[in-house]
PDB file of C-alpha atoms in Angstrom:
ATOM      1  CA  MET A 663     -44.295 -42.628 -33.695  1.00 48.00           C
ATOM      2  CA  ARG A 664     -46.896 -41.841 -31.106  1.00 52.00           C
ATOM      3  CA  ARG A 665     -50.259 -40.155 -31.176  1.00 51.00           C
ATOM      4  CA  LEU A 666     -51.355 -37.395 -28.813  1.00 52.00           C
ATOM      5  CA  HIS A 667     -55.111 -37.035 -28.277  1.00 53.00           C
ATOM      6  CA  MET A 668     -55.684 -34.505 -25.432  1.00 55.00           C
ATOM      7  CA  GLY A 669     -59.088 -33.398 -26.763  1.00 60.00           C
ATOM      8  CA  ARG A 670     -57.750 -32.385 -30.160  1.00 61.00           C
ATOM      9  CA  PRO A 671     -57.506 -34.263 -33.403  1.00 59.00           C
ATOM     10  CA  PRO A 672     -54.708 -36.829 -33.362  1.00 57.00           C
ATOM     11  CA  VAL A 673     -51.278 -35.436 -34.162  1.00 53.00           C
ATOM     12  CA  VAL A 674     -48.505 -37.732 -35.299  1.00 52.00           C
ATOM     13  CA  LEU A 675     -45.065 -36.869 -33.910  1.00 50.00           C
ATOM     14  CA  GLN A 676     -42.010 -38.333 -35.519  1.00 51.00           C
ATOM     15  CA  HIS A 677     -38.733 -38.562 -33.640  1.00 48.00           C
ATOM     16  CA  LEU A 678     -35.561 -38.154 -35.658  1.00 50.00           C
ATOM     17  CA  ALA A 679     -32.504 -39.462 -33.875  1.00 48.00           C
ATOM     18  CA  GLU A 680     -29.966 -36.797 -33.035  1.00 47.00           C
ATOM     19  CA  GLY A 681     -26.540 -38.255 -33.456  1.00 46.00           C
ATOM     20  CA  LEU A 682     -23.012 -37.028 -33.570  1.00 46.00           C
ATOM     21  CA  HIS A 683     -23.586 -35.008 -36.744  1.00 46.00           C
ATOM     22  CA  PRO A 684     -27.072 -33.467 -36.492  1.00 48.00           C
ATOM     23  CA  THR A 685     -26.369 -30.952 -39.279  1.00 52.00           C
ATOM     24  CA  SER A 686     -25.629 -33.641 -41.863  1.00 52.00           C
ATOM     25  CA  GLY A 687     -29.320 -34.165 -42.667  1.00 54.00           C
ATOM     26  CA  LYS A 688     -29.055 -37.910 -42.103  1.00 54.00           C
ATOM     27  CA  GLU A 689     -30.463 -39.913 -39.265  1.00 55.00           C
ATOM     28  CA  SER A 690     -27.767 -41.178 -36.949  1.00 52.00           C
ATOM     29  CA  THR A 691     -27.583 -44.496 -35.172  1.00 54.00           C
ATOM     30  CA  GLY A 692     -25.533 -42.886 -32.439  1.00 56.00           C
ATOM     31  CA  MET A 693     -22.355 -44.652 -33.544  1.00 56.00           C
ATOM     32  CA  LEU A 694     -19.167 -42.946 -34.569  1.00 57.00           C
ATOM     33  CA  TRP A 695     -18.999 -43.363 -38.323  1.00 59.00           C
ATOM     34  CA  HIS A 696     -15.416 -42.316 -38.744  1.00 65.00           C
ATOM     35  CA  ALA A 697     -12.437 -41.519 -36.620  1.00 67.00           C
ATOM     36  CA  ILE A 698      -9.186 -40.097 -37.872  1.00 70.00           C
ATOM     37  CA  ALA A 699      -6.116 -41.475 -36.157  1.00 64.00           C
ATOM     38  CA  PRO A 700      -3.407 -39.030 -35.151  1.00 68.00           C
ATOM     39  CA  VAL A 701      -0.537 -38.825 -37.618  1.00 70.00           C
ATOM     40  CA  ARG A 702       2.203 -39.080 -34.976  1.00 71.00           C
ATOM     41  CA  ARG A 703       2.656 -40.958 -31.728  1.00 72.00           C
ATOM     42  CA  TYR A 704      -0.092 -43.472 -32.461  1.00 75.00           C
ATOM     43  CA  THR A 705       0.046 -47.251 -32.770  1.00 79.00           C
ATOM     44  CA  LYS A 706      -2.738 -49.466 -34.030  1.00 81.00           C
ATOM     45  CA  ALA A 707      -3.135 -52.530 -31.853  1.00 84.00           C
ATOM     46  CA  SER A 708      -4.146 -55.839 -33.398  1.00 86.00           C
ATOM     47  CA  HIS A 709      -6.958 -57.688 -31.640  1.00 88.00           C
ATOM     48  CA  ASP A 710      -4.756 -60.793 -31.870  1.00 87.00           C
ATOM     49  CA  VAL A 711      -2.322 -59.081 -29.512  1.00 90.00           C
ATOM     50  CA  VAL A 712      -4.702 -57.214 -27.212  1.00 91.00           C
ATOM     51  CA  ARG A 713      -6.943 -60.215 -26.549  1.00 92.00           C
ATOM     52  CA  HIS A 714      -4.278 -62.935 -26.559  1.00 93.00           C
ATOM     53  CA  PRO A 715      -4.946 -65.127 -23.510  1.00 94.00           C
ATOM     54  CA  ARG A 716      -1.347 -66.330 -23.073  1.00 95.00           C
ATOM     55  CA  LEU A 717       0.442 -62.968 -23.147  1.00 95.00           C
ATOM     56  CA  CYS A 718       0.964 -60.995 -19.954  1.00 96.00           C
ATOM     57  CA  SER A 719       0.441 -57.239 -20.005  1.00 95.00           C
ATOM     58  CA  ASP A 720       4.209 -56.613 -20.079  1.00 96.00           C
ATOM     59  CA  ALA A 721       4.541 -58.754 -23.221  1.00 96.00           C
ATOM     60  CA  LYS A 722       1.672 -56.926 -24.927  1.00 95.00           C
ATOM     61  CA  ILE A 723       3.036 -53.488 -24.036  1.00 95.00           C
ATOM     62  CA  LEU A 724       6.552 -54.421 -25.174  1.00 95.00           C
ATOM     63  CA  LEU A 725       5.288 -55.787 -28.496  1.00 93.00           C
ATOM     64  CA  LEU A 726       3.091 -52.759 -29.216  1.00 92.00           C
ATOM     65  CA  TYR A 727       5.867 -50.373 -28.171  1.00 92.00           C
ATOM     66  CA  VAL A 728       8.415 -51.957 -30.522  1.00 91.00           C
ATOM     67  CA  GLN A 729       5.943 -52.062 -33.427  1.00 88.00           C
ATOM     68  CA  GLY A 730       5.284 -48.342 -33.069  1.00 87.00           C
ATOM     69  CA  LEU A 731       8.940 -47.317 -33.149  1.00 87.00           C
ATOM     70  CA  PRO A 732      10.311 -45.180 -35.973  1.00 85.00           C
ATOM     71  CA  GLU A 733      12.826 -46.901 -38.261  1.00 83.00           C
ATOM     72  CA  ASP A 734      15.842 -45.178 -36.695  1.00 86.00           C
ATOM     73  CA  GLN A 735      15.168 -46.763 -33.286  1.00 84.00           C
ATOM     74  CA  THR A 736      14.627 -50.376 -34.342  1.00 82.00           C
ATOM     75  CA  HIS A 737      18.325 -51.318 -34.116  1.00 85.00           C
ATOM     76  CA  LEU A 738      18.296 -51.410 -30.301  1.00 87.00           C
ATOM     77  CA  ALA A 739      18.074 -54.688 -28.421  1.00 88.00           C
ATOM     78  CA  LEU A 740      14.653 -55.761 -27.157  1.00 91.00           C
ATOM     79  CA  SER A 741      15.975 -55.601 -23.584  1.00 92.00           C
ATOM     80  CA  GLU A 742      16.865 -51.912 -24.032  1.00 94.00           C
ATOM     81  CA  HIS A 743      13.313 -51.156 -25.126  1.00 94.00           C
ATOM     82  CA  GLY A 744      12.078 -53.121 -22.121  1.00 96.00           C
ATOM     83  CA  GLN A 745      14.233 -51.034 -19.788  1.00 96.00           C
ATOM     84  CA  LYS A 746      12.839 -47.815 -21.284  1.00 95.00           C
ATOM     85  CA  LEU A 747       9.373 -49.123 -20.421  1.00 96.00           C
ATOM     86  CA  GLY A 748      10.423 -50.138 -16.906  1.00 96.00           C
ATOM     87  CA  ILE A 749      10.251 -53.869 -17.680  1.00 96.00           C
ATOM     88  CA  LYS A 750      13.393 -55.343 -16.121  1.00 94.00           C
ATOM     89  CA  GLY A 751      14.806 -58.592 -14.839  1.00 95.00           C
ATOM     90  CA  ARG A 752      12.486 -61.550 -14.516  1.00 97.00           C
ATOM     91  CA  ALA A 753       9.476 -59.583 -15.806  1.00 97.00           C
ATOM     92  CA  PHE A 754      11.339 -58.900 -19.070  1.00 97.00           C
ATOM     93  CA  GLN A 755      12.476 -62.529 -19.348  1.00 96.00           C
ATOM     94  CA  ARG A 756       8.899 -63.754 -18.860  1.00 97.00           C
ATOM     95  CA  ALA A 757       7.510 -61.263 -21.411  1.00 97.00           C
ATOM     96  CA  LYS A 758      10.136 -62.185 -24.021  1.00 95.00           C
ATOM     97  CA  GLU A 759       9.606 -65.905 -23.380  1.00 96.00           C
ATOM     98  CA  GLN A 760       5.842 -65.541 -23.906  1.00 96.00           C
ATOM     99  CA  LEU A 761       6.401 -63.603 -27.137  1.00 94.00           C
ATOM    100  CA  VAL A 762       8.792 -66.290 -28.424  1.00 93.00           C
ATOM    101  CA  VAL A 763       6.615 -69.247 -27.356  1.00 94.00           C
ATOM    102  CA  ASN A 764       3.495 -67.746 -28.945  1.00 93.00           C
ATOM    103  CA  GLY A 765       5.289 -66.891 -32.205  1.00 91.00           C
ATOM    104  CA  PHE A 766       5.357 -63.091 -32.020  1.00 90.00           C
ATOM    105  CA  VAL A 767       9.173 -62.927 -31.730  1.00 88.00           C
ATOM    106  CA  HIS A 768      11.714 -65.203 -33.419  1.00 82.00           C
ATOM    107  CA  GLU A 769      15.261 -65.221 -32.140  1.00 77.00           C
ATOM    108  CA  HIS A 770      17.983 -65.900 -34.711  1.00 71.00           C
ATOM    109  CA  LYS A 771      21.478 -66.515 -33.388  1.00 67.00           C
ATOM    110  CA  ALA A 772      24.304 -66.756 -35.871  1.00 61.00           C
ATOM    111  CA  PRO A 773      27.286 -68.891 -34.796  1.00 61.00           C
ATOM    112  CA  GLY A 774      30.151 -66.694 -33.701  1.00 53.00           C
ATOM    113  CA  ALA A 775      28.110 -63.491 -33.965  1.00 54.00           C
ATOM    114  CA  ALA A 776      28.176 -61.040 -31.094  1.00 56.00           C
ATOM    115  CA  GLY A 777      24.435 -60.429 -31.216  1.00 56.00           C
ATOM    116  CA  CYS A 778      21.228 -61.864 -32.504  1.00 59.00           C
ATOM    117  CA  GLY A 779      18.318 -60.600 -34.561  1.00 61.00           C
ATOM    118  CA  LEU A 780      14.732 -60.539 -33.327  1.00 64.00           C
ATOM    119  CA  PRO A 781      12.082 -60.281 -36.041  1.00 67.00           C
ATOM    120  CA  ILE A 782       8.843 -59.087 -34.439  1.00 68.00           C
ATOM    121  CA  SER A 783       5.297 -59.477 -35.763  1.00 67.00           C
ATOM    122  CA  SER A 784       1.801 -58.491 -34.600  1.00 62.00           C
ATOM    123  CA  SER A 785       0.556 -61.964 -35.472  1.00 67.00           C
ATOM    124  CA  PRO A 786       2.236 -65.323 -34.874  1.00 72.00           C
ATOM    125  CA  MET A 787       4.766 -66.161 -37.573  1.00 63.00           C
ATOM    126  CA  CYS A 788       5.217 -69.615 -39.120  1.00 58.00           C
ATOM    127  CA  ARG A 789       8.066 -71.728 -37.867  1.00 54.00           C
TER     128      ARG A 789
END
């Protein structure tokens, strides 16, 4: 509040904050109170992944990409998803190694099996 004198009796002016929703009748702090995520083509990213100091950007992108896949596309090998993202060769090997070392991907190889399974998690899994 401030007072204006200018030769007249003091007048008290009160400033109401105009926020994102000025018609709601409530004062706003200027922060977004709610946000609705898109229904399709949207992936929530865990802070554990985004801010992880030992994961390169390729590893983070690969992990978030695979977590956001629909169920019918999860049967593909991790390397195929990496190729779709343009992560190939040594860059893919380094990204996968970082995900395995930091516990985001666990590789299970069955003896005599042609392939292996890769459970993937947004937070490190127990060993």
